[in-house]
Amino acid sequence: MDVTLAIDIGGTKIAAGLVDADGTLVHHAKLPTPHGDAQAVWTVVDTLITEALAKAGGRVRGVGVSCGGPIDLLAGTVSPINITAWQGFPIVERVSALTGAPVRLGGDGLCMALGERWRGAARGARFLLGMVVSTGVGGGLVLDGAPYRGRTGNAGHVGHVVVDLDGGLCSCGGRGCVETIAAGPRMAQWARDNGWEAAVEANAEELADAANAGNTVALQAFRRGATAVAAMIASVGAVCDLDLVVIGGGVANSGALLFDPLRAALTTYARLDFLRGLRVVEAELGGDAGLVGAAYLAMSA
């Protein structure tokens, strides 16, 4: 089987898949990300890779790895904010030893952007920001038709653009990042703090249900998050001269609850003439975008 192995490592789930030359996902499996030590997380990755290799007959043409950042391309290591057990984890070395194939590492936002550009809602876009709005807020850039990785591989880390100078503490250690307002858990927490009567474990999906049912506080939480994302998009768009933003992830699955106020707010923030045509669209590939994009990264090496 002539396929590329793709791995997508996130704070909630870890997925592995086999992708053919046309970008079709011919095998897909996922497991929850454990909260144990570094070895526990690696054991899940190892299990998924071993299963995928068996499906591929023991050989793959290459491996693409998508992982939450920060990453270090030169060292081949990852230190995901949402997987605290992995600090400087040698993911490229480990995956290469296990598969015997060349490995290409990319941030999860970049891989999402590449997947949507290859097979999804951003086909052919030349100046693109791909975003995941979920447990966190991630991003990746395609500039002049090519993935832009930056000096260390962390370009496009848009979840940590500051949108509130007096804002709350972020998981990155800074303050006022867009992630502190628009990430699903932060939206739900803000809503609970402001009168939404919900269990402590209630998430963004339940917040969306409440908003769709007309709950005023839940609607305010979505408007607040959407406005923060719009302010960030206007800033990144101005710096990178973007023409398209594609957004996926759990919060984005709420559809109009996020996208209607986001697009409305963008008309307030993106006032420069060259930004007037900046479009924001919903992702098409769902949770598969990272795998498809990681495979693309490996194939284009």
Coordinates of C-alpha atoms in Angstrom, one line a residue:
M1 CA 0.0 0.0 0.0
D2 CA 1.6 3.3 -1.1
V3 CA 0.5 5.6 1.7
T4 CA 1.8 8.2 4.1
L5 CA 1.4 7.8 7.8
A6 CA 0.0 10.9 9.6
I7 CA -0.1 11.5 13.4
D8 CA -2.1 14.2 15.1
I9 CA -1.2 14.8 18.8
G10 CA -3.5 17.0 20.8
G11 CA -4.4 17.6 24.4
T12 CA -7.7 15.8 24.2
K13 CA -7.0 13.0 21.6
I14 CA -4.2 11.4 19.6
A15 CA -5.0 10.2 16.1
A16 CA -3.2 8.3 13.4
G17 CA -4.1 7.7 9.8
L18 CA -2.9 6.5 6.4
V19 CA -3.3 9.0 3.6
D20 CA -3.0 8.1 -0.1
A21 CA -1.5 10.3 -2.8
D22 CA -4.8 12.0 -3.5
G23 CA -5.3 13.1 0.1
T24 CA -7.8 10.4 0.9
L25 CA -7.7 9.1 4.5
V26 CA -7.8 5.3 4.0
H27 CA -7.3 4.4 7.7
H28 CA -8.1 6.4 10.8
A29 CA -7.9 5.6 14.5
K30 CA -7.8 7.7 17.7
L31 CA -7.5 7.4 21.4
P32 CA -7.9 9.8 24.3
T33 CA -4.7 11.6 25.4
P34 CA -3.7 10.3 28.8
H35 CA -3.0 12.6 31.7
G36 CA -0.1 10.6 33.0
D37 CA 3.6 10.9 32.6
A38 CA 5.5 11.3 29.3
Q39 CA 5.8 7.6 28.7
A40 CA 2.0 7.1 29.1
V41 CA 1.4 9.6 26.3
W42 CA 4.1 8.0 24.1
T43 CA 2.5 4.6 24.7
V44 CA -0.7 5.8 23.0
V45 CA 1.2 7.2 20.1
D46 CA 3.2 3.9 19.8
T47 CA 0.0 1.9 19.8
L48 CA -1.7 3.9 17.1
I49 CA 1.4 3.9 14.9
T50 CA 1.9 0.1 15.3
E51 CA -1.7 -0.4 14.3
A52 CA -1.4 1.8 11.2
L53 CA 1.8 0.2 10.1
A54 CA 0.1 -3.2 10.3
K55 CA -2.7 -1.8 8.0
A56 CA -0.1 -0.5 5.6
G57 CA 1.7 -3.8 5.4
G58 CA 4.6 -2.7 7.5
R59 CA 5.9 0.1 5.3
V60 CA 5.0 3.8 4.6
R61 CA 6.5 6.3 2.2
G62 CA 6.9 8.9 5.0
V63 CA 5.5 10.2 8.2
G64 CA 3.9 13.6 9.0
V65 CA 3.5 14.6 12.7
S66 CA 1.1 17.3 13.7
C67 CA 1.4 18.5 17.3
G68 CA 0.4 21.3 19.5
G69 CA 3.2 23.7 20.2
P70 CA 5.6 25.1 21.0
I71 CA 7.7 22.8 18.8
D72 CA 11.4 23.0 17.9
L73 CA 12.0 22.0 14.3
L74 CA 15.8 21.9 14.5
A75 CA 15.8 19.6 17.6
G76 CA 12.7 17.6 16.4
T77 CA 11.1 18.1 19.8
V78 CA 7.7 19.2 21.1
S79 CA 6.6 20.9 24.4
P80 CA 2.8 21.2 24.0
I81 CA 1.2 23.6 26.4
N82 CA -1.8 21.2 26.7
I83 CA 0.4 18.1 27.3
T84 CA 2.5 19.2 30.3
A85 CA 4.2 15.9 30.6
W86 CA 6.0 16.5 27.3
Q87 CA 8.7 19.1 27.6
G88 CA 11.3 18.9 24.9
F89 CA 10.0 15.4 24.0
P90 CA 12.0 13.9 21.1
I91 CA 9.0 13.1 18.9
V92 CA 10.9 13.0 15.6
E93 CA 13.6 10.6 16.9
R94 CA 11.0 8.3 18.5
V95 CA 8.7 8.1 15.5
S96 CA 11.6 7.6 13.1
A97 CA 13.0 4.7 15.2
L98 CA 9.5 3.1 15.3
T99 CA 8.7 3.5 11.6
G100 CA 12.0 3.5 9.8
A101 CA 10.7 6.3 7.6
P102 CA 11.5 9.9 7.2
V103 CA 9.5 12.2 9.6
R104 CA 8.3 15.7 9.0
L105 CA 7.1 17.7 12.0
G106 CA 4.6 20.6 12.0
G107 CA 2.5 22.6 14.4
D108 CA -1.2 21.5 14.6
G109 CA -2.4 24.8 13.3
L110 CA -0.2 24.6 10.2
C111 CA -1.2 21.1 9.5
M112 CA -4.9 22.0 9.8
A113 CA -4.3 24.9 7.4
L114 CA -2.5 22.6 4.9
G115 CA -5.2 20.0 5.1
E116 CA -8.0 22.5 4.4
R117 CA -6.0 24.0 1.6
W118 CA -5.4 20.6 0.0
R119 CA -8.7 18.9 0.4
G120 CA -11.1 21.3 2.3
A121 CA -12.6 24.7 2.4
A122 CA -9.4 26.6 1.5
R123 CA -8.5 24.8 -1.7
G124 CA -5.9 26.8 -3.6
A125 CA -5.8 29.8 -1.2
R126 CA -2.5 31.7 -1.5
F127 CA -2.6 33.8 1.7
L128 CA -4.3 31.7 4.3
L129 CA -4.7 31.6 8.1
G130 CA -6.0 28.2 9.3
M131 CA -7.4 28.2 12.8
V132 CA -8.7 25.7 15.4
V133 CA -10.9 27.1 18.1
S134 CA -11.5 24.4 20.6
T135 CA -9.9 23.6 24.0
G136 CA -7.3 26.2 22.9
V137 CA -6.9 28.4 19.9
G138 CA -4.3 27.4 17.4
G139 CA -3.3 28.6 14.0
G140 CA -1.1 28.1 10.9
L141 CA -0.1 30.3 8.0
V142 CA 0.2 29.6 4.3
L143 CA 1.8 32.6 2.6
D144 CA 2.2 33.0 -1.2
G145 CA 1.0 29.4 -1.5
A146 CA 3.7 27.9 0.8
P147 CA 3.5 26.8 4.4
Y148 CA 5.2 29.5 6.6
R149 CA 6.8 27.8 9.6
G150 CA 9.0 30.6 10.9
R151 CA 12.4 30.5 12.6
T152 CA 11.5 27.7 15.0
G153 CA 8.4 26.2 13.5
N154 CA 6.0 28.2 15.6
A155 CA 4.8 30.8 13.2
G156 CA 1.0 31.3 13.3
H157 CA 0.6 30.7 17.0
V158 CA -2.4 33.1 16.9
G159 CA -4.0 31.9 20.0
H160 CA -1.5 34.0 21.9
V161 CA -2.1 37.3 20.1
V162 CA -3.0 39.7 23.0
V163 CA -6.4 41.2 22.6
D164 CA -7.1 42.4 26.2
L165 CA -4.3 44.4 27.8
D166 CA -5.8 43.9 31.2
G167 CA -6.9 40.4 30.6
G168 CA -6.7 37.1 32.5
L169 CA -3.8 34.8 32.9
C170 CA -3.2 32.5 30.0
S171 CA -1.8 28.9 30.0
C172 CA 1.2 30.2 28.2
G173 CA 2.1 32.5 31.2
G174 CA 1.1 35.7 29.5
R175 CA -2.1 37.8 29.9
G176 CA -5.0 38.8 27.7
C177 CA -4.3 36.2 24.9
V178 CA -7.3 35.5 22.6
E179 CA -7.3 32.0 24.0
T180 CA -8.2 33.3 27.4
I181 CA -11.5 34.6 25.9
A182 CA -12.4 32.4 23.0
A183 CA -11.2 28.9 24.0
G184 CA -14.2 26.6 24.8
P185 CA -13.4 26.1 28.5
R186 CA -12.8 29.8 29.0
M187 CA -16.1 30.7 27.3
A188 CA -18.0 28.2 29.5
Q189 CA -16.2 29.5 32.6
W190 CA -17.0 33.1 31.8
A191 CA -20.7 32.2 31.3
R192 CA -20.8 30.3 34.7
D193 CA -19.2 33.3 36.4
N194 CA -21.9 35.6 34.9
G195 CA -25.0 33.7 35.8
W196 CA -25.2 30.6 33.5
E197 CA -26.5 27.9 35.7
A198 CA -24.5 24.8 34.6
A199 CA -22.4 22.1 36.1
V200 CA -18.7 22.8 36.6
E201 CA -17.8 20.3 33.9
A202 CA -20.2 21.8 31.3
N203 CA -18.3 22.5 28.1
A204 CA -18.6 24.6 24.9
E205 CA -21.1 22.1 23.3
E206 CA -23.5 22.5 26.2
L207 CA -22.9 26.3 26.1
A208 CA -23.9 26.2 22.5
D209 CA -27.1 24.3 23.3
A210 CA -28.0 26.9 25.9
A211 CA -27.3 29.7 23.5
N212 CA -29.4 28.1 20.8
A213 CA -32.2 27.8 23.4
G214 CA -32.0 31.6 23.9
N215 CA -30.0 31.8 27.1
T216 CA -28.8 35.4 27.2
V217 CA -25.5 34.8 29.1
A218 CA -24.5 31.9 26.8
L219 CA -25.2 34.2 23.8
Q220 CA -23.0 36.9 25.3
A221 CA -20.2 34.4 25.9
F222 CA -20.2 33.5 22.2
R223 CA -20.3 37.1 21.1
R224 CA -17.5 37.9 23.5
G225 CA -15.4 35.0 22.1
A226 CA -16.2 35.8 18.5
T227 CA -15.3 39.5 19.0
A228 CA -11.9 38.5 20.4
V229 CA -11.2 36.2 17.5
A230 CA -12.3 38.9 15.0
A231 CA -9.8 41.4 16.6
M232 CA -7.0 38.9 16.3
I233 CA -7.9 38.1 12.7
A234 CA -7.8 41.8 11.8
S235 CA -4.4 42.1 13.4
V236 CA -2.9 39.0 11.7
G237 CA -4.6 39.9 8.4
A238 CA -3.0 43.3 8.5
V239 CA 0.5 41.9 9.2
C240 CA 0.3 39.0 6.6
D241 CA -2.0 40.5 4.0
L242 CA -4.4 37.6 4.1
D243 CA -7.3 36.8 1.8
L244 CA -8.9 33.8 3.6
V245 CA -9.3 32.5 7.1
V246 CA -10.7 29.0 7.7
I247 CA -11.8 28.0 11.2
G248 CA -12.5 24.6 12.6
G249 CA -12.6 22.9 16.0
G250 CA -15.2 22.2 18.7
V251 CA -16.2 25.8 19.2
A252 CA -16.4 26.4 15.5
N253 CA -18.8 23.5 15.2
S254 CA -21.4 25.8 16.8
G255 CA -21.8 27.4 13.4
A256 CA -23.7 30.7 13.3
L257 CA -23.3 31.2 17.0
L258 CA -19.6 31.9 16.4
F259 CA -19.4 32.9 12.8
D260 CA -22.2 35.5 12.6
P261 CA -20.9 37.8 15.4
L262 CA -17.3 37.1 14.2
R263 CA -18.0 38.4 10.7
A264 CA -20.0 41.3 12.1
A265 CA -17.1 42.3 14.4
L266 CA -14.5 41.9 11.6
T267 CA -16.2 44.7 9.7
T268 CA -15.4 46.9 12.7
Y269 CA -11.8 45.9 13.1
A270 CA -10.6 45.2 9.6
R271 CA -11.0 48.6 8.1
L272 CA -7.9 48.9 5.8
D273 CA -8.8 48.8 2.1
F274 CA -6.7 45.7 1.5
L275 CA -8.6 43.8 4.2
R276 CA -12.1 44.6 3.0
G277 CA -12.3 41.4 1.0
L278 CA -10.9 39.1 3.8
R279 CA -13.2 36.1 4.0
V280 CA -13.8 33.8 7.0
V281 CA -15.2 30.4 6.2
E282 CA -15.9 27.2 8.1
A283 CA -13.6 24.3 7.8
E284 CA -14.8 21.2 5.9
L285 CA -12.6 18.4 7.1
G286 CA -13.4 18.4 10.8
G287 CA -11.0 16.5 13.0
D288 CA -9.3 14.9 9.9
A289 CA -7.7 18.2 8.8
G290 CA -4.6 17.8 10.9
L291 CA -4.0 14.3 9.6
V292 CA -4.5 15.2 6.0
G293 CA -2.2 18.3 6.5
A294 CA 0.5 16.3 8.2
A295 CA 0.5 13.9 5.3
Y296 CA 0.8 16.8 2.9
L297 CA 3.7 18.1 4.9
A298 CA 5.5 14.7 4.6
M299 CA 4.7 14.3 0.9
S300 CA 6.1 17.8 0.1
A301 CA 9.4 17.3 1.9

